[in-house]
mmCIF file of the C-alpha atoms, coordinates in Angstrom:
data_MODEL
# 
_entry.id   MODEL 
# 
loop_
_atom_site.group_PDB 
_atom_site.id 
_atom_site.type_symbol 
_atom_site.label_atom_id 
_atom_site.label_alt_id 
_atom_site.label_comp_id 
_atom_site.label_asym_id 
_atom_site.label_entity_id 
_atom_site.label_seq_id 
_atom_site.pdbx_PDB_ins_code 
_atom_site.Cartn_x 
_atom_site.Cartn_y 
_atom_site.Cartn_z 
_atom_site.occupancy 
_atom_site.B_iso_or_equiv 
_atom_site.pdbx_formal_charge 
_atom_site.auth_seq_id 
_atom_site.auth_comp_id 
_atom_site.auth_asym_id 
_atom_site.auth_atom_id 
_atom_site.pdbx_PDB_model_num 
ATOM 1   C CA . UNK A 1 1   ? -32.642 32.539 -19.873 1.00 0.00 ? 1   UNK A CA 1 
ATOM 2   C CA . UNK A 1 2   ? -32.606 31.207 -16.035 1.00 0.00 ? 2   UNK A CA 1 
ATOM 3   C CA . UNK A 1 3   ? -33.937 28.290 -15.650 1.00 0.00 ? 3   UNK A CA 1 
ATOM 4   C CA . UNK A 1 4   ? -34.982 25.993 -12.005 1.00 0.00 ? 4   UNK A CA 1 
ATOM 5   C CA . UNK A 1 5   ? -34.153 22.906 -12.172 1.00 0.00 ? 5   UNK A CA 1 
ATOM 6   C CA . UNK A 1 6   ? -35.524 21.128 -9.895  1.00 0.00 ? 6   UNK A CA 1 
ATOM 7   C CA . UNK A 1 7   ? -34.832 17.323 -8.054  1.00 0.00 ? 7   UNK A CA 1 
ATOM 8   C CA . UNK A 1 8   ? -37.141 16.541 -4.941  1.00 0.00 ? 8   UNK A CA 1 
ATOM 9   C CA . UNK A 1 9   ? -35.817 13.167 -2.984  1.00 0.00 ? 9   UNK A CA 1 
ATOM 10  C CA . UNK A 1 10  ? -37.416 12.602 0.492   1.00 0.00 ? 10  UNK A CA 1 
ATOM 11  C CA . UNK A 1 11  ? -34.626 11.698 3.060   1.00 0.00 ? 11  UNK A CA 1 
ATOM 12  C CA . UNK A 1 12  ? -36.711 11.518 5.926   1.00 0.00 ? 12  UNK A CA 1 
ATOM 13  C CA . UNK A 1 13  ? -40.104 11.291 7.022   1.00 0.00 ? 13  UNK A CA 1 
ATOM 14  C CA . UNK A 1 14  ? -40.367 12.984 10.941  1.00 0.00 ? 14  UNK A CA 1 
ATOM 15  C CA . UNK A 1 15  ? -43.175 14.368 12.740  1.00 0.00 ? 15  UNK A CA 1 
ATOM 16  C CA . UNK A 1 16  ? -46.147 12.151 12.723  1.00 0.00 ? 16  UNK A CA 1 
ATOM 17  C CA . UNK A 1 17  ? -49.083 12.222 15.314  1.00 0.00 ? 17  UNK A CA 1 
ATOM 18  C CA . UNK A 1 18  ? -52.777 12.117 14.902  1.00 0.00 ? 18  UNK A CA 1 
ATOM 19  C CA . UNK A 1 19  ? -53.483 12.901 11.274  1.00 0.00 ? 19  UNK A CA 1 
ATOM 20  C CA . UNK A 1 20  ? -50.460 15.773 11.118  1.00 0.00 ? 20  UNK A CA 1 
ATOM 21  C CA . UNK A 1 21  ? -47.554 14.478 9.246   1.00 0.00 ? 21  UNK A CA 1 
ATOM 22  C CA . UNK A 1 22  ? -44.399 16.056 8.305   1.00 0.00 ? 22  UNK A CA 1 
ATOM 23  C CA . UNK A 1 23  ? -42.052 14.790 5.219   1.00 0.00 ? 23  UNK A CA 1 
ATOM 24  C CA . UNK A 1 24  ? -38.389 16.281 4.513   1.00 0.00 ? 24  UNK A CA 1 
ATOM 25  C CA . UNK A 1 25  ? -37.117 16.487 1.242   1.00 0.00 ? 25  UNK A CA 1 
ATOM 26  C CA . UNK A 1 26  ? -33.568 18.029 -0.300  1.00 0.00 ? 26  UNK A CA 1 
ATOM 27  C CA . UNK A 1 27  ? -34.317 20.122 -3.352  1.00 0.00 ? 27  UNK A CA 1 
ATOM 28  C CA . UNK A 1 28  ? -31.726 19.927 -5.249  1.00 0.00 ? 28  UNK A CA 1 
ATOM 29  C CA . UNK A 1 29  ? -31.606 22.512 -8.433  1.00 0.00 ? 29  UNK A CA 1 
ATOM 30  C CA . UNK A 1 30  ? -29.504 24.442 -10.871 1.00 0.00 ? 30  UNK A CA 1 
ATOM 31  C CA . UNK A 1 31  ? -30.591 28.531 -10.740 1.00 0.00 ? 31  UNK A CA 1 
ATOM 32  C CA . UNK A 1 32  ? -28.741 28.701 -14.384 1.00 0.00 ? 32  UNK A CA 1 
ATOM 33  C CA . UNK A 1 33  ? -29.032 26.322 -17.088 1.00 0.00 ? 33  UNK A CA 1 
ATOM 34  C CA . UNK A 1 34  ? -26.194 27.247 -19.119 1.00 0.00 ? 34  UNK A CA 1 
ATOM 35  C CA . UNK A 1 35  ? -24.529 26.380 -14.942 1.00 0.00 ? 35  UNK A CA 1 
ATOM 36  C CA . UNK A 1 36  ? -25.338 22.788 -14.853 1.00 0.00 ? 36  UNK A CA 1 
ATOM 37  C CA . UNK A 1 37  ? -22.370 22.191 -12.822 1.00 0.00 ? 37  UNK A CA 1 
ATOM 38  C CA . UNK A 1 38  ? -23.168 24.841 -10.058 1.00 0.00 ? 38  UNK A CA 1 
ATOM 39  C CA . UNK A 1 39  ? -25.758 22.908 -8.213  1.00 0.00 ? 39  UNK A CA 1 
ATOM 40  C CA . UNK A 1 40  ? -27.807 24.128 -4.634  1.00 0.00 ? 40  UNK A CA 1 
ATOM 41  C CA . UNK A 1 41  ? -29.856 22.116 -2.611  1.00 0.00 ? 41  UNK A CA 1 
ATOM 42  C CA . UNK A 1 42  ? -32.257 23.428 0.320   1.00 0.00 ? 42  UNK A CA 1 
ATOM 43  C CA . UNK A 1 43  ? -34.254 21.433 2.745   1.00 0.00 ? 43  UNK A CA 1 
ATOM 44  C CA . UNK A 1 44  ? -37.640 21.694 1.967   1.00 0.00 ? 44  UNK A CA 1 
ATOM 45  C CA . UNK A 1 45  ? -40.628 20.388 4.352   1.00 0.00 ? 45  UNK A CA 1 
ATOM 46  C CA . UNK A 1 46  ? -44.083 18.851 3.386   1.00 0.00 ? 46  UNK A CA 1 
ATOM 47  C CA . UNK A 1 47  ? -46.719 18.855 6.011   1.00 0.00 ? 47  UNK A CA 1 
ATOM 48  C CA . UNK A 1 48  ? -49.602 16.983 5.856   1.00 0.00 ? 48  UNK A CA 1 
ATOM 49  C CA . UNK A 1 49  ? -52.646 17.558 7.629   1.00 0.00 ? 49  UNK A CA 1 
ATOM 50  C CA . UNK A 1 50  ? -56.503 15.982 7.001   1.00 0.00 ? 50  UNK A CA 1 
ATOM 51  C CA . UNK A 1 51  ? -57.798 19.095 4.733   1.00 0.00 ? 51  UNK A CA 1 
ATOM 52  C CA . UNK A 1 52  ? -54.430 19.138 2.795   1.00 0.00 ? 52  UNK A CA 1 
ATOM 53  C CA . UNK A 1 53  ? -50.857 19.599 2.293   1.00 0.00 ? 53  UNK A CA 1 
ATOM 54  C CA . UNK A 1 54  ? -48.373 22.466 2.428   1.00 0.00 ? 54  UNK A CA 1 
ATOM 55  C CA . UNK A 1 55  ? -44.886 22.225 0.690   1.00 0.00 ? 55  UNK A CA 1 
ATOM 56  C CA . UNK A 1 56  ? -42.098 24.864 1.561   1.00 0.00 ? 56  UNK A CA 1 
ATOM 57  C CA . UNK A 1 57  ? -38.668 25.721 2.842   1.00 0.00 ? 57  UNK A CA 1 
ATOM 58  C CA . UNK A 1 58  ? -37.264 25.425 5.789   1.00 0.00 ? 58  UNK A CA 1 
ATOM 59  C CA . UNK A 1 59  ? -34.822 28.097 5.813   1.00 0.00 ? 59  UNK A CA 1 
ATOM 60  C CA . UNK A 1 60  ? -37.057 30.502 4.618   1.00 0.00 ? 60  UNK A CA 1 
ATOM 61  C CA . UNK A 1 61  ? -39.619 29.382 6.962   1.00 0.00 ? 61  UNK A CA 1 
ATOM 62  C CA . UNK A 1 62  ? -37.559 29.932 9.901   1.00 0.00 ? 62  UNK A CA 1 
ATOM 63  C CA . UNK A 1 63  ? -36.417 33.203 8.920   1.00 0.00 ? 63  UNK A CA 1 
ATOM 64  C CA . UNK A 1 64  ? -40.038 34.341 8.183   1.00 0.00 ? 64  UNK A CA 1 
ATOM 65  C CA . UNK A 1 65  ? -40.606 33.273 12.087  1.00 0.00 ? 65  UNK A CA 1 
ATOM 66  C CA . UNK A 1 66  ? -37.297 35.052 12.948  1.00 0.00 ? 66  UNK A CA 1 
ATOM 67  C CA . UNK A 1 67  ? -38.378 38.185 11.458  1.00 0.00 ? 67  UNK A CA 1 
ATOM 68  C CA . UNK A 1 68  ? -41.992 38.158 13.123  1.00 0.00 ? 68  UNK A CA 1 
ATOM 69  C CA . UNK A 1 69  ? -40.624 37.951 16.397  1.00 0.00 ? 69  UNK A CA 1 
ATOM 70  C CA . UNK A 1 70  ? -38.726 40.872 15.973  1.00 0.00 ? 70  UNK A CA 1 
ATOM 71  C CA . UNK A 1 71  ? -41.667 42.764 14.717  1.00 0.00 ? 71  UNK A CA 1 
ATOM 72  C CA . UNK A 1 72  ? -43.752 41.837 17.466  1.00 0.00 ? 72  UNK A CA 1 
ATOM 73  C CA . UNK A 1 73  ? -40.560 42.787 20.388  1.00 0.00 ? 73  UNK A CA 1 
ATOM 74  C CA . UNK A 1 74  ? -40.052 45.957 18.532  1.00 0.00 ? 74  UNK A CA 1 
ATOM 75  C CA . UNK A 1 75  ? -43.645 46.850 17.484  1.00 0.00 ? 75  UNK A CA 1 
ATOM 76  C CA . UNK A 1 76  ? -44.482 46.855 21.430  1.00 0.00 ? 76  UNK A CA 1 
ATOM 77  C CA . UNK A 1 77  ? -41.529 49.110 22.002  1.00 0.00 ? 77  UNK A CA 1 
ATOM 78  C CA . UNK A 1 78  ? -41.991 50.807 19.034  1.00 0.00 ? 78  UNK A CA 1 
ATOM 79  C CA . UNK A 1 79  ? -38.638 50.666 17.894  1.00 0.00 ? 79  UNK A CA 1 
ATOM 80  C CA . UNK A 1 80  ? -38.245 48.525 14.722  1.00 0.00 ? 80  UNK A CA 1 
ATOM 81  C CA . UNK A 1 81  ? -35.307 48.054 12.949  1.00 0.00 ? 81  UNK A CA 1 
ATOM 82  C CA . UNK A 1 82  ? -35.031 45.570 10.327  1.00 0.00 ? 82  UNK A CA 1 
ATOM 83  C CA . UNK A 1 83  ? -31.815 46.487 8.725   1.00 0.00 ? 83  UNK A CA 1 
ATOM 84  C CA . UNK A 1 84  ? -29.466 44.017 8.825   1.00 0.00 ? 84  UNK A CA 1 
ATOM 85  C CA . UNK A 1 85  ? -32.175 41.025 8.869   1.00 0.00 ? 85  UNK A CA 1 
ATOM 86  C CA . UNK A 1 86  ? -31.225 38.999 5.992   1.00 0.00 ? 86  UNK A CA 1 
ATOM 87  C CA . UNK A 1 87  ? -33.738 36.006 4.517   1.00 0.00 ? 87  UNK A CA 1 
ATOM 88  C CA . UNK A 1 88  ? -31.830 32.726 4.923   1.00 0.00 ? 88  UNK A CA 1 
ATOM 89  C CA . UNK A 1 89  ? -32.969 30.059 1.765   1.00 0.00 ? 89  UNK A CA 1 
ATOM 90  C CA . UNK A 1 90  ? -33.193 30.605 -2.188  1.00 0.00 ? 90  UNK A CA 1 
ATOM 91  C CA . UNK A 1 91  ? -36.949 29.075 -2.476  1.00 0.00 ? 91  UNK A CA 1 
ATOM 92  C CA . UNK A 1 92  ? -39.328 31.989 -1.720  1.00 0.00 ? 92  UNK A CA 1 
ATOM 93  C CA . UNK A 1 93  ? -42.238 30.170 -2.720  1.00 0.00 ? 93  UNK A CA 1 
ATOM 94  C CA . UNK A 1 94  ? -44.711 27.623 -1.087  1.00 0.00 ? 94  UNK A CA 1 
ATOM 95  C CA . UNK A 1 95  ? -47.587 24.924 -2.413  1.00 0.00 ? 95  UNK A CA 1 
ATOM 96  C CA . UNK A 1 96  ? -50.572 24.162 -0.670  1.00 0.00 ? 96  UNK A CA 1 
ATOM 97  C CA . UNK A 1 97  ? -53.151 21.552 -1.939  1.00 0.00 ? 97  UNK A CA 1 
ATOM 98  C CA . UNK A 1 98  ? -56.646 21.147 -0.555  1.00 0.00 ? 98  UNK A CA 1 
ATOM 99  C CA . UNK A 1 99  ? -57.886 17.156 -0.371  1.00 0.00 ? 99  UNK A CA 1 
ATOM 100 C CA . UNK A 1 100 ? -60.333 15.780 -1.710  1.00 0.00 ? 100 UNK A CA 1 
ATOM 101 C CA . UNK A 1 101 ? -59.813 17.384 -5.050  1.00 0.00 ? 101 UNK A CA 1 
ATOM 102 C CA . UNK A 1 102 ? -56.626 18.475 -5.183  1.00 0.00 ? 102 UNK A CA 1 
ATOM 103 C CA . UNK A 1 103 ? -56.497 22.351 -5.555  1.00 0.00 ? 103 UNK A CA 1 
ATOM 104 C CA . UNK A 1 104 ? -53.366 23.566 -5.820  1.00 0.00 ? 104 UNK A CA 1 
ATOM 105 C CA . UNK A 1 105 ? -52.017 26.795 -4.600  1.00 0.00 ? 105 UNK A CA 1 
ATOM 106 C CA . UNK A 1 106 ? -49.138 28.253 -5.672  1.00 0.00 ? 106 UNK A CA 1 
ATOM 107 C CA . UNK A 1 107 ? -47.486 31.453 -3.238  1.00 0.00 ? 107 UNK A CA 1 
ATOM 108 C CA . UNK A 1 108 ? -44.484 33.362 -4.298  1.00 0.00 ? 108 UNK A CA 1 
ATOM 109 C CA . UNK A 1 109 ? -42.781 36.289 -2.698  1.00 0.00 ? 109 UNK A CA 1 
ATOM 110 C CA . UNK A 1 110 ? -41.433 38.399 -5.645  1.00 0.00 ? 110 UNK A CA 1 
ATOM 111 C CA . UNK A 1 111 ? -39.385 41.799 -4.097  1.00 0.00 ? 111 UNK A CA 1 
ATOM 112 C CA . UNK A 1 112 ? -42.119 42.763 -1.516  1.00 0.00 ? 112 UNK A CA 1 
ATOM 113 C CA . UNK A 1 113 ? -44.863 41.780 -3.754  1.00 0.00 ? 113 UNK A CA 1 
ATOM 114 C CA . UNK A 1 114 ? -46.596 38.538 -2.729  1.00 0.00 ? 114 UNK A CA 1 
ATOM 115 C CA . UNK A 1 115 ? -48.375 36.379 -5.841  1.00 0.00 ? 115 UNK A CA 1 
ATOM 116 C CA . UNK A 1 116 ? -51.408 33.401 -5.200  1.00 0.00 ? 116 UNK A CA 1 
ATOM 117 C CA . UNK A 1 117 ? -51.660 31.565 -8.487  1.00 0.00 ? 117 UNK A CA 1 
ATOM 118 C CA . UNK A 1 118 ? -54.085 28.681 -8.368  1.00 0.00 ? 118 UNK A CA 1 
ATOM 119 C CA . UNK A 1 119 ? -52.579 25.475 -10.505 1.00 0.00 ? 119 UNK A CA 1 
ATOM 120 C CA . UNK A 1 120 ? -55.177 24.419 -13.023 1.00 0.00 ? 120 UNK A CA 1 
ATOM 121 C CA . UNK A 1 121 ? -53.011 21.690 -14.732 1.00 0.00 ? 121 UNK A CA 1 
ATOM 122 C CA . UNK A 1 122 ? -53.336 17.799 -13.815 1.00 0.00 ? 122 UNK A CA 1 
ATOM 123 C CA . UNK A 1 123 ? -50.764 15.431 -14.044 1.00 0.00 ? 123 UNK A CA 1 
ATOM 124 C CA . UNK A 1 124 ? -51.454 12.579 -15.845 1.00 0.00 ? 124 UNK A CA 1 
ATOM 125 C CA . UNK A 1 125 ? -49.058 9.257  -14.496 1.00 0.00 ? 125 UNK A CA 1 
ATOM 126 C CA . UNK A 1 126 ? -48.343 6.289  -15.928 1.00 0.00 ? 126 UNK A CA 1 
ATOM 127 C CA . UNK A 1 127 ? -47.306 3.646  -13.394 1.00 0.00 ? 127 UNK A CA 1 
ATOM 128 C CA . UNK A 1 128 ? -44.263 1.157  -14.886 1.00 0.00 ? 128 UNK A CA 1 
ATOM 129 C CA . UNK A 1 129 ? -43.614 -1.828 -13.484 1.00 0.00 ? 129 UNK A CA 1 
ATOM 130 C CA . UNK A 1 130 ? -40.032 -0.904 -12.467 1.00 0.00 ? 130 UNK A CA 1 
ATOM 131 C CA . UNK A 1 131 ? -39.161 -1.106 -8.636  1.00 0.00 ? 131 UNK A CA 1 
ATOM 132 C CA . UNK A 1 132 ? -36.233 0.227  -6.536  1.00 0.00 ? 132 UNK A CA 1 
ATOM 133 C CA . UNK A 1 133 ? -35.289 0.406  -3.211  1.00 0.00 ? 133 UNK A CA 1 
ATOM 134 C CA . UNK A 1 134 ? -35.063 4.125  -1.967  1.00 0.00 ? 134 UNK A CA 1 
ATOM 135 C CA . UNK A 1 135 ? -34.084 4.762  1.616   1.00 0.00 ? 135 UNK A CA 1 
ATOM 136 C CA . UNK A 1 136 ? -35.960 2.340  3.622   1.00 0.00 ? 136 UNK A CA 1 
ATOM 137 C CA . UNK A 1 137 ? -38.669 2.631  1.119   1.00 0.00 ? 137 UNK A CA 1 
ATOM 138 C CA . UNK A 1 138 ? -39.713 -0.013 -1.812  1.00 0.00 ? 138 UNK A CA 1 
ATOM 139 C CA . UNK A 1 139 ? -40.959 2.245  -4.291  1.00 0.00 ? 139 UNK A CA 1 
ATOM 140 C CA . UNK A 1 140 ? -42.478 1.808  -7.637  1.00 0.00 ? 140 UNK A CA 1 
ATOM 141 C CA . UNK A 1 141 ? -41.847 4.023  -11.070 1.00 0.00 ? 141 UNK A CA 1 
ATOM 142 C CA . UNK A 1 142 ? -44.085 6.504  -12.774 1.00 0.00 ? 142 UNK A CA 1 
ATOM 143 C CA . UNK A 1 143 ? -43.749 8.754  -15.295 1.00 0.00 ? 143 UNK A CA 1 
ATOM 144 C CA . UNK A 1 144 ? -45.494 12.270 -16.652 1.00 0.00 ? 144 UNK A CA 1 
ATOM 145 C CA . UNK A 1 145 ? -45.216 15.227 -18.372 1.00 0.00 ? 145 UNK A CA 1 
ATOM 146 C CA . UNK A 1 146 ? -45.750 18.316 -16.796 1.00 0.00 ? 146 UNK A CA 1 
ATOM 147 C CA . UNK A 1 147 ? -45.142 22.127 -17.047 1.00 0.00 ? 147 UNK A CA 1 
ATOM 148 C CA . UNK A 1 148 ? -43.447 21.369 -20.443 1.00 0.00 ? 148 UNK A CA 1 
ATOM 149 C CA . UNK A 1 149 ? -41.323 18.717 -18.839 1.00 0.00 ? 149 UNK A CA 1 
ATOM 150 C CA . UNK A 1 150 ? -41.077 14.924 -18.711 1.00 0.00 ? 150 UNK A CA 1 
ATOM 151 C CA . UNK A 1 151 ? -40.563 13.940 -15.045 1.00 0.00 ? 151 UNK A CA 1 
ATOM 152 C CA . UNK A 1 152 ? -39.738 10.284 -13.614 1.00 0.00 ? 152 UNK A CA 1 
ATOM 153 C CA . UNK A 1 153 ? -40.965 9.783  -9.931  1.00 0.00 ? 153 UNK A CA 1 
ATOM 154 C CA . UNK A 1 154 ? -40.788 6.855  -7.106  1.00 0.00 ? 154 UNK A CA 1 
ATOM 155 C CA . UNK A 1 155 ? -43.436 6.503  -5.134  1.00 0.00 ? 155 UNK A CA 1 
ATOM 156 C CA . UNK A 1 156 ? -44.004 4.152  -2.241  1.00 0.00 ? 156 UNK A CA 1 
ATOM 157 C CA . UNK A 1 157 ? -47.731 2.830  -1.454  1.00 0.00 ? 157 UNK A CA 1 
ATOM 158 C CA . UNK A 1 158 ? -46.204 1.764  2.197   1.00 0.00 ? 158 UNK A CA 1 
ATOM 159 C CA . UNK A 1 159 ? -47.448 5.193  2.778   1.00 0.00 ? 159 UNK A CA 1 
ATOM 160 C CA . UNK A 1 160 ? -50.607 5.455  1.260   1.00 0.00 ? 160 UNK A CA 1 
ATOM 161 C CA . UNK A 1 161 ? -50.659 9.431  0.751   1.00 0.00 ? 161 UNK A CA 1 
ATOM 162 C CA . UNK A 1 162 ? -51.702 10.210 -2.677  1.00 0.00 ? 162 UNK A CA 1 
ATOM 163 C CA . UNK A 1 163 ? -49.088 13.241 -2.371  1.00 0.00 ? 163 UNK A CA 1 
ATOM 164 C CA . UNK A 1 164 ? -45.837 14.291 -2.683  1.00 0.00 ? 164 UNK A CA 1 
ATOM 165 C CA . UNK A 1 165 ? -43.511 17.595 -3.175  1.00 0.00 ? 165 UNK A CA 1 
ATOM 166 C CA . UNK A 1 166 ? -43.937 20.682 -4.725  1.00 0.00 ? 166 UNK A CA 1 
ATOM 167 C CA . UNK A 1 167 ? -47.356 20.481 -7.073  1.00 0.00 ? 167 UNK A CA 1 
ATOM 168 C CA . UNK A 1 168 ? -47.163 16.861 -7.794  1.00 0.00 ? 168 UNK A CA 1 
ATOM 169 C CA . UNK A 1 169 ? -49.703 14.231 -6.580  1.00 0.00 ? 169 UNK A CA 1 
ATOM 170 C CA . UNK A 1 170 ? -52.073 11.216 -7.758  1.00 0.00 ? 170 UNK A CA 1 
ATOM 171 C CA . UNK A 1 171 ? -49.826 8.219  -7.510  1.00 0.00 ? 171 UNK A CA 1 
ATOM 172 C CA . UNK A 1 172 ? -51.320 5.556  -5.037  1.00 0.00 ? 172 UNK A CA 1 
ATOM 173 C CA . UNK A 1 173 ? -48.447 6.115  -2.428  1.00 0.00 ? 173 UNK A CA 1 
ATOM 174 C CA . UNK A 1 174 ? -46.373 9.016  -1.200  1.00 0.00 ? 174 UNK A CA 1 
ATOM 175 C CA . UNK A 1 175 ? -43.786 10.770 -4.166  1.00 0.00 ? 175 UNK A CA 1 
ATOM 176 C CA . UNK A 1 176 ? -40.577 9.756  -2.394  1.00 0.00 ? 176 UNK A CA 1 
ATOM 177 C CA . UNK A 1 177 ? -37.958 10.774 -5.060  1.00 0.00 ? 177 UNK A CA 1 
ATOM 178 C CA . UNK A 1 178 ? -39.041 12.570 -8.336  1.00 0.00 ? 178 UNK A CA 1 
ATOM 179 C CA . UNK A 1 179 ? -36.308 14.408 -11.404 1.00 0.00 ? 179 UNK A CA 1 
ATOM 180 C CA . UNK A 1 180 ? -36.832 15.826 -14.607 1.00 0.00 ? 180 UNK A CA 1 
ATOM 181 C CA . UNK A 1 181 ? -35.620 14.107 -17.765 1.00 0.00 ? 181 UNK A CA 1 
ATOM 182 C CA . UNK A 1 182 ? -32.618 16.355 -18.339 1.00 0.00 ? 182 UNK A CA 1 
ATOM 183 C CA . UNK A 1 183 ? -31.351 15.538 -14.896 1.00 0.00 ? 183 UNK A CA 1 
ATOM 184 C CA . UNK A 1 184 ? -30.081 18.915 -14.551 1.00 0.00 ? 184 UNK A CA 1 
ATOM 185 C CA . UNK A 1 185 ? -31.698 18.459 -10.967 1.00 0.00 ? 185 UNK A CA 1 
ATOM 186 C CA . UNK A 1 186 ? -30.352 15.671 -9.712  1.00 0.00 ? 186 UNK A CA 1 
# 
């Protein structure tokens, strides 16, 4: 059985004017379980805007943009050819939550058929007192279980965004590192 493992660890935070604020992350994961060793990693963005967040790749991203250019060049001289256009990034998928409440939206490309599954499941955190220095960031420990796994984050409340990659959220700071307990991610 495949399994995505998955390790989200904020190495920079970029972007930031008015309430629009952009977060970049390396995902690190394992495609195969039984291929621990063989680990991938992909840059993945979180943008942040007043009404919510969205949480994707940045490969895939730019070769979504990539390909609609083409389409619009060759769809005014009616002449498309997408061919040898190849998607560059493994993660197909992106998150978006809407604030105050914290809907979650989950979008997945799977062959050419596109999925919306809405996220009903909360995470519940408990905040430890243990504290690390991440980065430039003083971060605090929390820990949950969700999706049928027990995660550890680090979360910074220097940047008070109740956020943080891929569907997690509700610490009192920004997610700035979070891993599973098998550490298959990391």
């Amino acid at each position: 059985m495949r399994k995505m493992i998955i390790l989200f660890s904020l190495i920079l935070a970029a972007m930031t004017n008015a309430q629009n604020q952009r977060f970049i992350y390396e995902y690190k994961f394992v495609i195969d379980s039984t291929a621990k060793d063989k680990q991938e990693s992909e840059t993945m963005y979180l943008d942040i805007v007043s009404k919510g967040s969205k949480f994707y790749s940045r490969d895939y991203f730019e070769s979504d943009s990539t390909m609609q250019a083409i389409v619009e060049k060759d769809t005014q001289s009616l002449n498309i050819n997408l061919g040898n256009f190849k998607f560059k990034g493994k993660i197909r998928y992106n998150i978006e939550k809407m604030y105050p409440q914290y809907a979650v939206n989950f979008f997945t490309v799977l062959g050419s058929d596109e999925y919306h599954i809405q996220e009903d499941r909360k995470q519940v955190w408990k905040i430890l007192p243990e504290k690390e220095k991440i980065g430039e960031f003083n971060t605090q420990k929390a820990v949950c279980d969700f999706a049928g796994r027990k995660w550890t984050a680090w979360f910074t409340a220097d940047l008070p965004i109740q956020d943080g990659p891929y569907k997690f959220y509700g610490l009192p700071g920004l997610i700035v590192k979070i891993e599973d307990n098998t550490r298959s991610h990391s």
